[in-house]
Short mmCIF file of C-alpha atoms in Angstrom, two decimals:
data_model
loop_
_atom_site.label_atom_id
_atom_site.label_comp_id
_atom_site.label_asym_id
_atom_site.label_seq_id
_atom_site.Cartn_x
_atom_site.Cartn_y
_atom_site.Cartn_z
CA UNK A 1 0.00 0.00 0.00
CA UNK A 2 1.37 3.39 -0.93
CA UNK A 3 2.28 5.66 1.95
CA UNK A 4 0.22 8.84 2.17
CA UNK A 5 2.74 10.68 4.34
CA UNK A 6 3.89 12.73 1.36
CA UNK A 7 0.53 14.47 1.24
CA UNK A 8 0.78 15.71 4.88
CA UNK A 9 2.36 19.03 5.74
CA UNK A 10 5.53 18.36 7.76
CA UNK A 11 5.56 19.42 11.39
CA UNK A 12 7.93 22.29 12.22
CA UNK A 13 10.35 20.05 14.11
CA UNK A 14 10.51 17.62 11.14
CA UNK A 15 11.17 20.38 8.60
CA UNK A 16 13.86 22.49 10.24
CA UNK A 17 16.42 21.89 7.47
CA UNK A 18 14.08 22.58 4.57
CA UNK A 19 13.62 26.05 3.07
CA UNK A 20 10.37 27.71 4.09
CA UNK A 21 7.89 28.42 1.30
CA UNK A 22 6.10 31.75 1.21
CA UNK A 23 2.84 29.81 0.94
CA UNK A 24 3.44 27.39 3.82
CA UNK A 25 0.42 26.75 6.03
CA UNK A 26 0.96 28.31 9.50
CA UNK A 27 1.33 25.70 12.23
CA UNK A 28 -0.95 25.61 15.25
CA UNK A 29 2.23 25.46 17.32
CA UNK A 30 3.85 28.53 15.77
CA UNK A 31 2.80 30.85 18.61
CA UNK A 32 2.34 30.37 22.35
CA UNK A 33 -1.21 30.79 23.72
CA UNK A 34 -1.82 33.63 26.13
CA UNK A 35 -2.28 32.15 29.59
CA UNK A 36 -3.66 33.89 32.66
CA UNK A 37 -1.08 34.57 35.35
CA UNK A 38 -0.78 31.76 37.86
CA UNK A 39 -2.14 32.64 41.28
CA UNK A 40 0.25 32.27 44.17
CA UNK A 41 -0.91 30.34 47.22
CA UNK A 42 -1.17 33.64 49.10
CA UNK A 43 -3.53 35.09 46.47
CA UNK A 44 -5.61 31.93 46.17
CA UNK A 45 -6.32 31.86 49.91
CA UNK A 46 -6.46 35.59 50.61
CA UNK A 47 -9.40 36.80 52.78
CA UNK A 48 -12.58 38.13 51.15
CA UNK A 49 -14.54 40.97 52.73
CA UNK A 50 -17.94 39.96 54.15
CA UNK A 51 -19.43 43.28 53.01
CA UNK A 52 -20.16 41.79 49.59
CA UNK A 53 -22.70 39.49 51.26
CA UNK A 54 -23.92 41.01 54.52
CA UNK A 55 -25.02 44.64 54.66
CA UNK A 56 -23.98 45.57 58.19
CA UNK A 57 -22.29 44.33 61.36
CA UNK A 58 -23.21 45.43 64.85
CA UNK A 59 -22.74 44.68 68.54
CA UNK A 60 -25.72 43.76 70.70
CA UNK A 61 -25.12 44.68 74.34
CA UNK A 62 -27.17 42.61 76.79
CA UNK A 63 -28.64 44.72 79.63
CA UNK A 64 -27.31 44.19 83.16
CA UNK A 65 -24.34 42.14 81.90
CA UNK A 66 -20.99 42.70 80.25
CA UNK A 67 -21.96 40.38 77.40
CA UNK A 68 -21.71 41.78 73.88
CA UNK A 69 -22.77 39.65 70.93
CA UNK A 70 -21.57 40.44 67.42
CA UNK A 71 -24.06 40.11 64.58
CA UNK A 72 -24.06 40.40 60.80
CA UNK A 73 -27.26 41.50 59.08
CA UNK A 74 -28.61 41.62 55.54
CA UNK A 75 -31.87 42.41 53.78
CA UNK A 76 -34.69 44.85 54.48
CA UNK A 77 -37.97 42.95 54.10
CA UNK A 78 -39.56 39.61 54.85
CA UNK A 79 -39.20 37.26 57.81
CA UNK A 80 -35.91 37.07 59.70
CA UNK A 81 -33.65 34.10 58.99
CA UNK A 82 -31.69 33.91 62.25
CA UNK A 83 -28.48 31.90 61.80
CA UNK A 84 -26.57 29.98 64.50
CA UNK A 85 -23.18 28.58 63.52
CA UNK A 86 -21.47 25.39 64.67
CA UNK A 87 -18.75 24.96 67.27
CA UNK A 88 -15.52 26.59 66.10
CA UNK A 89 -17.22 28.50 63.27
CA UNK A 90 -18.65 32.06 63.27
CA UNK A 91 -21.61 34.00 61.92
CA UNK A 92 -19.65 34.47 58.68
CA UNK A 93 -20.25 30.78 57.99
CA UNK A 94 -23.57 31.88 56.44
CA UNK A 95 -22.19 34.81 54.42
CA UNK A 96 -22.59 33.58 50.85
CA UNK A 97 -26.04 32.14 51.55
CA UNK A 98 -27.05 35.43 53.18
CA UNK A 99 -26.08 37.31 50.04
CA UNK A 100 -28.79 35.37 48.19
CA UNK A 101 -31.44 35.05 50.91
CA UNK A 102 -31.40 38.80 51.59
CA UNK A 103 -33.15 39.44 48.27
CA UNK A 104 -36.37 37.99 49.72
CA UNK A 105 -35.86 37.89 53.50
CA UNK A 106 -33.85 39.47 56.28
CA UNK A 107 -30.81 37.65 57.67
CA UNK A 108 -29.17 37.86 61.09
CA UNK A 109 -26.04 35.77 61.75
CA UNK A 110 -24.83 35.80 65.35
CA UNK A 111 -21.38 35.04 66.75
CA UNK A 112 -22.19 32.70 69.62
CA UNK A 113 -20.55 32.90 73.04
CA UNK A 114 -16.81 32.27 72.86
CA UNK A 115 -16.77 32.67 69.08
CA UNK A 116 -16.04 35.35 66.49
CA UNK A 117 -16.15 38.93 67.72
CA UNK A 118 -18.55 38.30 70.60
CA UNK A 119 -17.29 39.07 74.10
CA UNK A 120 -18.79 37.56 77.25
CA UNK A 121 -17.98 37.40 80.94
CA UNK A 122 -17.58 33.62 80.78
CA UNK A 123 -16.32 32.35 77.43
CA UNK A 124 -16.26 28.73 78.60
CA UNK A 125 -19.84 28.48 79.89
CA UNK A 126 -21.30 26.92 76.77
CA UNK A 127 -24.03 24.93 78.46
CA UNK A 128 -27.13 24.49 76.31
CA UNK A 129 -29.12 26.61 78.79
CA UNK A 130 -26.65 29.50 78.54
CA UNK A 131 -26.48 29.35 74.74
CA UNK A 132 -30.29 29.32 74.48
CA UNK A 133 -30.55 32.28 76.85
CA UNK A 134 -27.98 34.16 74.76
CA UNK A 135 -30.09 33.75 71.62
CA UNK A 136 -33.25 34.82 73.45
CA UNK A 137 -31.46 37.86 74.90
CA UNK A 138 -30.16 38.99 71.49
CA UNK A 139 -33.59 38.64 69.86
CA UNK A 140 -35.20 40.51 72.77
CA UNK A 141 -32.65 43.34 72.57
CA UNK A 142 -32.99 43.64 68.79
CA UNK A 143 -36.79 43.48 68.46
CA UNK A 144 -38.28 44.14 71.90
CA UNK A 145 -41.74 42.76 72.57
CA UNK A 146 -42.85 42.74 68.93
CA UNK A 147 -40.35 40.57 67.03
CA UNK A 148 -40.99 39.73 63.36
CA UNK A 149 -41.49 36.16 62.19
CA UNK A 150 -38.25 34.25 62.74
CA UNK A 151 -36.93 31.22 60.90
CA UNK A 152 -34.19 29.74 63.10
CA UNK A 153 -31.40 27.94 61.25
CA UNK A 154 -28.57 26.20 63.08
CA UNK A 155 -25.55 24.19 61.96
CA UNK A 156 -24.08 21.42 64.13
CA UNK A 157 -23.79 22.81 67.68
CA UNK A 158 -25.86 25.79 66.54
CA UNK A 159 -28.45 23.33 65.28
CA UNK A 160 -28.78 21.85 68.76
CA UNK A 161 -29.24 25.36 70.18
CA UNK A 162 -31.91 26.11 67.58
CA UNK A 163 -33.77 22.89 68.44
CA UNK A 164 -33.68 23.59 72.18
CA UNK A 165 -34.87 27.18 71.67
CA UNK A 166 -37.75 25.92 69.52
CA UNK A 167 -38.70 23.07 71.87
CA UNK A 168 -38.73 25.42 74.86
CA UNK A 169 -40.89 27.90 72.91
CA UNK A 170 -38.49 30.70 73.88
CA UNK A 171 -39.32 32.80 70.79
CA UNK A 172 -43.00 33.66 70.50
CA UNK A 173 -42.65 34.63 66.83
CA UNK A 174 -40.77 31.49 65.75
CA UNK A 175 -42.24 30.42 62.40
CA UNK A 176 -39.76 27.81 61.15
CA UNK A 177 -36.78 25.64 62.13
CA UNK A 178 -33.93 24.58 59.85
CA UNK A 179 -31.29 22.19 61.21
CA UNK A 180 -28.06 21.58 59.28
CA UNK A 181 -26.24 18.24 59.61
CA UNK A 182 -26.74 17.39 63.26
CA UNK A 183 -28.51 14.25 64.46
CA UNK A 184 -28.56 13.01 68.03
CA UNK A 185 -27.31 9.47 67.39
CA UNK A 186 -24.37 10.46 65.20
CA UNK A 187 -23.43 13.41 67.41
CA UNK A 188 -23.47 11.39 70.63
CA UNK A 189 -21.37 8.64 69.05
CA UNK A 190 -18.76 11.16 67.90
CA UNK A 191 -18.24 12.82 71.28
CA UNK A 192 -15.66 10.24 72.43
CA UNK A 193 -13.45 11.26 69.51
CA UNK A 194 -13.83 15.03 69.80
CA UNK A 195 -10.85 15.77 72.05
CA UNK A 196 -8.56 13.82 69.74
CA UNK A 197 -9.94 15.62 66.70
CA UNK A 198 -9.44 19.00 68.37
CA UNK A 199 -5.90 18.18 69.52
CA UNK A 200 -4.89 16.94 66.06
CA UNK A 201 -5.76 20.25 64.43
CA UNK A 202 -3.00 22.62 63.41
CA UNK A 203 -2.97 25.06 66.32
CA UNK A 204 -0.89 27.99 65.02
CA UNK A 205 -0.97 29.86 61.71
CA UNK A 206 1.58 32.51 60.68
CA UNK A 207 -0.98 34.29 58.45
CA UNK A 208 -4.70 34.33 57.72
CA UNK A 209 -3.91 32.88 54.31
CA UNK A 210 -2.34 29.82 55.95
CA UNK A 211 -5.36 29.37 58.22
CA UNK A 212 -7.67 29.46 55.20
CA UNK A 213 -5.44 27.11 53.23
CA UNK A 214 -5.31 24.56 56.06
CA UNK A 215 -9.10 24.46 56.38
CA UNK A 216 -9.51 23.86 52.66
CA UNK A 217 -6.69 21.34 52.30
CA UNK A 218 -7.77 19.42 55.39
CA UNK A 219 -11.26 19.02 53.94
CA UNK A 220 -13.01 20.97 56.69
CA UNK A 221 -14.41 23.29 54.04
CA UNK A 222 -14.76 22.46 50.35
CA UNK A 223 -15.63 25.90 49.01
CA UNK A 224 -12.58 28.15 48.81
CA UNK A 225 -14.58 31.40 48.48
CA UNK A 226 -16.63 30.62 51.57
CA UNK A 227 -13.48 29.71 53.50
CA UNK A 228 -11.88 33.01 52.48
CA UNK A 229 -14.83 34.85 54.05
CA UNK A 230 -15.50 32.75 57.13
CA UNK A 231 -12.14 31.52 58.43
CA UNK A 232 -10.86 34.99 59.49
CA UNK A 233 -13.78 35.00 61.95
CA UNK A 234 -12.66 31.72 63.51
CA UNK A 235 -9.10 32.69 64.45
CA UNK A 236 -7.58 35.35 66.67
CA UNK A 237 -4.12 36.90 66.59
CA UNK A 238 -1.95 35.95 69.58
CA UNK A 239 0.45 38.82 70.29
CA UNK A 240 2.58 36.74 72.65
CA UNK A 241 3.25 34.02 70.08
CA UNK A 242 3.03 36.25 66.99
CA UNK A 243 0.58 33.97 65.20
CA UNK A 244 -3.10 33.20 64.69
CA UNK A 245 -4.87 30.65 66.90
CA UNK A 246 -8.36 29.16 66.97
CA UNK A 247 -10.74 31.67 68.56
CA UNK A 248 -13.04 29.15 70.27
CA UNK A 249 -11.60 27.18 73.19
CA UNK A 250 -13.76 24.15 72.49
CA UNK A 251 -11.42 21.69 74.21
CA UNK A 252 -12.25 23.41 77.53
CA UNK A 253 -16.01 22.97 77.12
CA UNK A 254 -16.24 19.16 77.14
CA UNK A 255 -18.48 19.11 80.23
CA UNK A 256 -21.28 20.67 78.15
CA UNK A 257 -21.09 18.53 75.00
CA UNK A 258 -23.57 15.82 76.01
CA UNK A 259 -26.11 18.47 76.98
CA UNK A 260 -26.07 19.81 73.43
CA UNK A 261 -27.24 16.56 71.88
CA UNK A 262 -29.03 14.37 74.45
CA UNK A 263 -32.71 14.05 73.58
CA UNK A 264 -32.24 16.16 70.46
CA UNK A 265 -34.33 14.00 68.12
CA UNK A 266 -37.38 14.05 70.40
CA UNK A 267 -37.06 17.81 70.91
CA UNK A 268 -36.74 18.37 67.16
CA UNK A 269 -39.83 16.28 66.41
CA UNK A 270 -41.87 17.98 69.14
CA UNK A 271 -41.03 21.53 68.05
CA UNK A 272 -44.39 23.11 67.08
CA UNK A 273 -43.24 24.80 63.85
CA UNK A 274 -42.50 23.67 60.27
CA UNK A 275 -39.14 21.88 60.21
CA UNK A 276 -36.43 21.25 57.60
CA UNK A 277 -33.46 18.94 58.17
CA UNK A 278 -30.47 19.24 55.82
CA UNK A 279 -28.07 16.31 55.89
CA UNK A 280 -24.85 15.43 54.09
CA UNK A 281 -25.87 11.75 54.07
CA UNK A 282 -28.75 9.47 55.02
CA UNK A 283 -26.46 7.46 57.32
CA UNK A 284 -26.84 10.31 59.82
CA UNK A 285 -30.52 9.52 60.47
CA UNK A 286 -31.30 7.77 63.75
CA UNK A 287 -34.38 5.63 64.51
CA UNK A 288 -36.62 8.40 65.88
CA UNK A 289 -35.92 10.68 62.95
CA UNK A 290 -36.39 7.88 60.43
CA UNK A 291 -39.84 7.16 61.84
CA UNK A 292 -40.69 10.88 62.05
CA UNK A 293 -39.59 11.44 58.48
CA UNK A 294 -41.75 8.56 57.26
CA UNK A 295 -44.69 10.07 59.14
CA UNK A 296 -44.16 13.42 57.42
CA UNK A 297 -43.33 15.32 60.62
CA UNK A 298 -40.57 17.28 58.89
CA UNK A 299 -39.04 17.90 55.49
CA UNK A 300 -35.65 16.33 54.88
CA UNK A 301 -33.16 17.03 52.12
CA UNK A 302 -29.91 15.13 51.61
CA UNK A 303 -27.43 17.56 50.06
CA UNK A 304 -24.96 15.52 48.06
CA UNK A 305 -21.24 16.10 47.55
CA UNK A 306 -20.73 18.14 50.71
CA UNK A 307 -18.92 17.81 53.99
CA UNK A 308 -20.25 18.66 57.43
CA UNK A 309 -20.46 22.41 56.72
CA UNK A 310 -23.20 22.15 54.09
CA UNK A 311 -24.03 25.87 54.21
CA UNK A 312 -20.42 26.70 53.29
CA UNK A 313 -19.77 23.95 50.76
CA UNK A 314 -22.88 24.65 48.64
CA UNK A 315 -24.18 28.05 49.83
CA UNK A 316 -26.25 28.69 46.70
CA UNK A 317 -28.16 25.43 47.13
CA UNK A 318 -28.71 26.03 50.85
CA UNK A 319 -30.01 29.55 50.15
CA UNK A 320 -32.45 28.12 47.59
CA UNK A 321 -33.63 25.47 50.08
CA UNK A 322 -34.21 28.12 52.76
CA UNK A 323 -36.22 30.36 50.43
CA UNK A 324 -38.25 27.40 49.18
CA UNK A 325 -38.95 26.40 52.79
CA UNK A 326 -40.19 29.93 53.57
CA UNK A 327 -42.35 30.00 50.46
CA UNK A 328 -43.75 26.50 50.94
CA UNK A 329 -44.82 27.28 54.49
CA UNK A 330 -46.08 30.77 53.56
CA UNK A 331 -43.92 32.49 56.15
CA UNK A 332 -44.19 36.27 55.84
CA UNK A 333 -42.74 39.21 57.80
CA UNK A 334 -45.25 38.75 60.63
CA UNK A 335 -45.81 35.00 60.55
CA UNK A 336 -47.75 32.58 58.40
CA UNK A 337 -49.53 34.38 55.59
CA UNK A 338 -53.01 33.07 54.75
CA UNK A 339 -54.07 33.84 51.17
CA UNK A 340 -57.06 36.15 50.94
CA UNK A 341 -56.64 37.63 54.39
CA UNK A 342 -55.14 41.11 54.56
CA UNK A 343 -53.47 42.25 57.73
CA UNK A 344 -54.74 45.54 59.20
CA UNK A 345 -51.24 47.01 59.09
CA UNK A 346 -51.13 46.69 55.31
CA UNK A 347 -52.46 49.56 53.16
CA UNK A 348 -55.55 48.93 51.11
CA UNK A 349 -55.02 48.00 47.54
#
């Protein structure tokens, strides 16, 4: 069979010794493509300002105490989505979701006791009673005796606080409860490993960029942009050691851990408001919740391809789930809205 190689234009490297014709076809390799500059590690993990997502930050001073709780707020209308972060996180954990939710609802994200920029007389007293009272005190200080409709959303430890607040009926205007990746059975089983997990963490970071990078590379957070916003709120600069350290002293709060999660499933199921449970996997469901879910006592969504911090890993999806939950349950600025009934406070059409 006759070779057809003679009909192919030679590659540049095969034709270096041959004279170039004026009519030669230009090679695809004759010029280098323009490539974007490579980001350095420092640029890739540099902090992002929360102001692109939340509208304001403020300090809520609790009367007759020295406790000051830091909050981030967004939005102007609709019910209030009140966010409680997990242990070791901060209110900025909900930043990207807040940037979406604020288009149709108000958002408040609180730095819990011993976390973020909040300052309290006793940073270690993280008993479930104290944490619940903190949330009640902040809501009371912000809204007085006429609070708007509140949808309480809590992640991990913050989820347990949200459930306890709801079960105790501490917020008269509570209209919805969203719990993110915390289930009694799984949480109780993990407590025996918590001290080891905490001690195995990197404890010191020379820069904020290194703190962000460690959280992403370790798998704690899977969304780099969210980590760049939230991680600066979880560390604090140590002047004596000239480095950043974890803000929350969780290893000193072990005596309170069981109180966060004991009886959580029953309290969640008995909470007298619409409920949404977001999980990273169905293996987290315990018996009580499995039965309750089959009986239609709450809505459950398994959010795939995420780690424990679902609201950070897929903030767009979580924001959409929150807004759908509000819409599905007809939660308005003042509570459940019943079609065809106009509130007296609203102007006539």
